[in-house]
Short mmCIF file of C-alpha atoms in Angstrom, two decimals:
data_model
loop_
_atom_site.label_atom_id
_atom_site.label_comp_id
_atom_site.label_asym_id
_atom_site.label_seq_id
_atom_site.Cartn_x
_atom_site.Cartn_y
_atom_site.Cartn_z
CA MET A 1 -25.51 13.10 -2.71
CA ARG A 2 -22.38 13.10 -2.01
CA TYR A 3 -20.54 10.93 1.01
CA PHE A 4 -16.58 11.08 1.75
CA VAL A 5 -14.73 7.57 3.01
CA ARG A 6 -11.84 7.98 5.27
CA PHE A 7 -9.90 4.49 5.14
CA SER A 8 -7.51 2.75 5.53
CA TYR A 9 -5.59 -0.90 3.80
CA LYS A 10 -2.99 -2.87 4.27
CA GLY A 11 -2.57 -3.74 0.08
CA THR A 12 -0.75 -6.86 0.75
CA ASP A 13 -2.84 -8.88 -0.85
CA PHE A 14 -4.04 -6.03 -3.76
CA HIS A 15 -3.02 -4.97 -7.05
CA GLY A 16 -2.82 -1.64 -6.11
CA SER A 17 -5.55 0.85 -4.76
CA GLN A 18 -8.17 1.80 -8.59
CA THR A 19 -9.19 -1.35 -10.45
CA GLN A 20 -6.91 -3.48 -13.38
CA LYS A 21 -7.71 -5.95 -15.43
CA ASN A 22 -5.05 -7.81 -14.01
CA GLY A 23 -5.91 -8.88 -9.95
CA ILE A 24 -7.89 -7.91 -6.53
CA THR A 25 -8.30 -4.15 -6.05
CA VAL A 26 -9.18 -2.15 -3.24
CA GLN A 27 -11.12 -0.02 -5.02
CA GLU A 28 -13.78 -3.23 -6.59
CA VAL A 29 -13.41 -4.81 -2.72
CA MET A 30 -15.17 -1.33 -1.70
CA GLU A 31 -17.25 -0.88 -4.40
CA GLN A 32 -18.62 -4.14 -4.25
CA ALA A 33 -19.66 -3.72 -0.06
CA PHE A 34 -20.62 -0.28 -0.59
CA THR A 35 -22.97 -2.27 -3.68
CA THR A 36 -24.43 -4.01 -1.43
CA LEU A 37 -25.23 -2.72 1.10
CA LEU A 38 -26.49 0.20 -0.23
CA ARG A 39 -28.25 -2.00 -3.11
CA GLU A 40 -27.09 0.61 -5.87
CA PRO A 41 -24.31 0.37 -7.76
CA ILE A 42 -21.93 2.10 -6.25
CA GLN A 43 -18.80 4.26 -8.73
CA LEU A 44 -16.21 5.07 -4.92
CA VAL A 45 -13.37 7.91 -6.54
CA PHE A 46 -10.40 8.17 -4.77
CA ALA A 47 -7.89 10.28 -3.56
CA GLY A 48 -4.94 9.02 -5.67
CA ARG A 49 -3.93 5.65 -6.31
CA THR A 50 -1.22 2.85 -5.26
CA ASP A 51 0.94 0.73 -6.44
CA ALA A 52 0.98 -3.76 -5.82
CA GLY A 53 1.88 -4.54 -2.25
CA VAL A 54 1.10 -0.38 -1.18
CA HIS A 55 0.04 0.71 2.06
CA ALA A 56 -2.62 3.03 2.97
CA LYS A 57 -2.23 4.54 6.54
CA GLU A 58 -5.93 7.53 5.77
CA MET A 59 -6.87 7.90 2.65
CA TRP A 60 -10.09 9.23 1.20
CA ALA A 61 -12.90 8.55 -1.77
CA HIS A 62 -16.05 10.15 -2.77
CA TRP A 63 -19.16 8.75 -4.16
CA ASP A 64 -22.64 9.72 -5.03
CA ILE A 65 -25.85 8.31 -4.15
CA GLY A 66 -29.26 8.69 -6.21
CA THR A 67 -28.92 10.70 -9.28
CA PRO A 68 -27.43 14.37 -9.93
CA ASP A 69 -31.15 15.92 -9.41
CA THR A 70 -32.32 14.55 -5.80
CA ASP A 71 -30.75 14.48 -2.40
CA ALA A 72 -31.42 10.60 -1.64
CA PRO A 73 -29.74 10.53 1.10
CA LEU A 74 -28.50 7.13 3.08
CA PRO A 75 -30.32 3.99 3.88
CA MET A 76 -28.69 4.37 7.27
CA SER A 77 -26.40 6.66 9.37
CA CYS A 78 -22.89 7.17 8.14
CA SER A 79 -21.51 5.50 11.68
CA GLN A 80 -24.36 2.17 10.81
CA LEU A 81 -22.81 2.16 6.98
CA THR A 82 -19.06 2.20 8.75
CA ALA A 83 -19.89 -0.91 10.80
CA ARG A 84 -21.39 -2.32 8.88
CA LEU A 85 -19.12 -1.85 6.05
CA ASN A 86 -16.31 -2.66 8.72
CA ASN A 87 -18.06 -6.47 8.83
CA LEU A 88 -18.58 -6.54 5.01
CA LEU A 89 -14.98 -5.98 3.83
CA PRO A 90 -11.40 -8.06 4.90
CA HIS A 91 -9.26 -7.55 7.44
CA SER A 92 -7.27 -5.24 5.41
CA ILE A 93 -9.32 -2.56 4.23
CA ALA A 94 -10.71 -0.85 7.50
CA ILE A 95 -13.13 2.00 6.83
CA ASN A 96 -12.48 5.29 9.35
CA SER A 97 -15.46 7.39 9.04
CA ILE A 98 -17.60 8.39 6.50
CA MET A 99 -19.20 11.82 5.79
CA PRO A 100 -21.63 14.19 3.24
CA VAL A 101 -20.29 16.47 2.13
CA ALA A 102 -20.54 19.55 -0.79
CA ALA A 103 -22.16 18.63 -4.40
CA ASP A 104 -18.54 19.93 -5.31
CA ALA A 105 -16.02 18.22 -2.94
CA HIS A 106 -13.94 16.43 -4.63
CA ALA A 107 -11.35 13.80 -3.12
CA ARG A 108 -8.66 13.59 -5.99
CA PHE A 109 -8.47 17.56 -7.02
CA SER A 110 -10.03 19.03 -2.90
CA ALA A 111 -7.40 16.93 -1.64
CA LEU A 112 -5.07 19.93 0.40
CA ARG A 113 -2.25 17.50 1.06
CA ARG A 114 -0.30 14.09 0.33
CA THR A 115 2.37 12.56 2.26
CA TYR A 116 4.45 9.34 1.77
CA GLU A 117 6.31 7.74 3.95
CA TYR A 118 9.13 5.08 3.70
CA HIS A 119 9.89 3.54 6.55
CA ILE A 120 14.41 2.24 6.45
CA THR A 121 15.54 -0.27 9.84
CA THR A 122 18.80 -1.66 10.03
CA GLY A 123 18.20 -4.61 12.06
CA LYS A 124 15.84 -7.80 11.33
CA ASN A 125 12.01 -7.06 13.69
CA PRO A 126 9.41 -9.38 12.44
CA PHE A 127 6.93 -6.12 13.57
CA LEU A 128 8.11 -4.15 10.55
CA TYR A 129 8.19 -6.87 7.89
CA GLY A 130 6.19 -5.94 5.10
CA PHE A 131 6.24 -2.13 6.31
CA ALA A 132 10.31 -1.13 6.30
CA THR A 133 13.06 -2.07 4.13
CA ARG A 134 15.36 -3.61 6.16
CA VAL A 135 19.59 -2.28 5.09
CA ALA A 136 22.22 -4.76 6.52
CA ALA A 137 24.58 -2.77 5.68
CA GLY A 138 24.92 1.21 7.63
CA LEU A 139 23.37 3.40 6.43
CA ASP A 140 25.22 6.86 5.41
CA TYR A 141 23.27 9.55 7.19
CA ASP A 142 25.31 12.72 5.31
CA LEU A 143 25.13 11.71 1.87
CA MET A 144 21.36 10.88 2.37
CA ASN A 145 20.77 14.20 3.86
CA THR A 146 22.42 15.60 0.91
CA ALA A 147 20.21 13.99 -1.12
CA ALA A 148 17.32 14.46 0.47
CA ARG A 149 18.13 18.50 0.09
CA GLU A 150 18.80 18.06 -4.13
CA LEU A 151 14.97 17.10 -3.36
CA LEU A 152 13.98 20.27 -2.46
#
């Protein structure tokens, strides 16, 4: 049986989202928590990847439980699993929801859109530290708009 998980994370303490050899990642921490609670090895397939230190307001992944020839349900409800995962995971990762999906649904290839946000601030703000780039010099909005049109 296949499930989607919608989650968020603050990437400051991670070497990216997807498992790699050079440091701790969001995927590694999440898979350990899922494996602990579901009592079988769980491999998550993320909708995309982020670099070290990058945050995600909303990310999706999927996993399969049981074998392809069985329809093994979760040993608890999706809401119970969400609550238990949130108790087990560090404060920097939050599980927002878990839902059963069709066997051919794919977190990466079934995605309808992806949105990336970059935040700039011109003043010092302790609540934006780590979430926005501070540009002390004035910004040339006309030049920025001209450059943005080139992206389209």
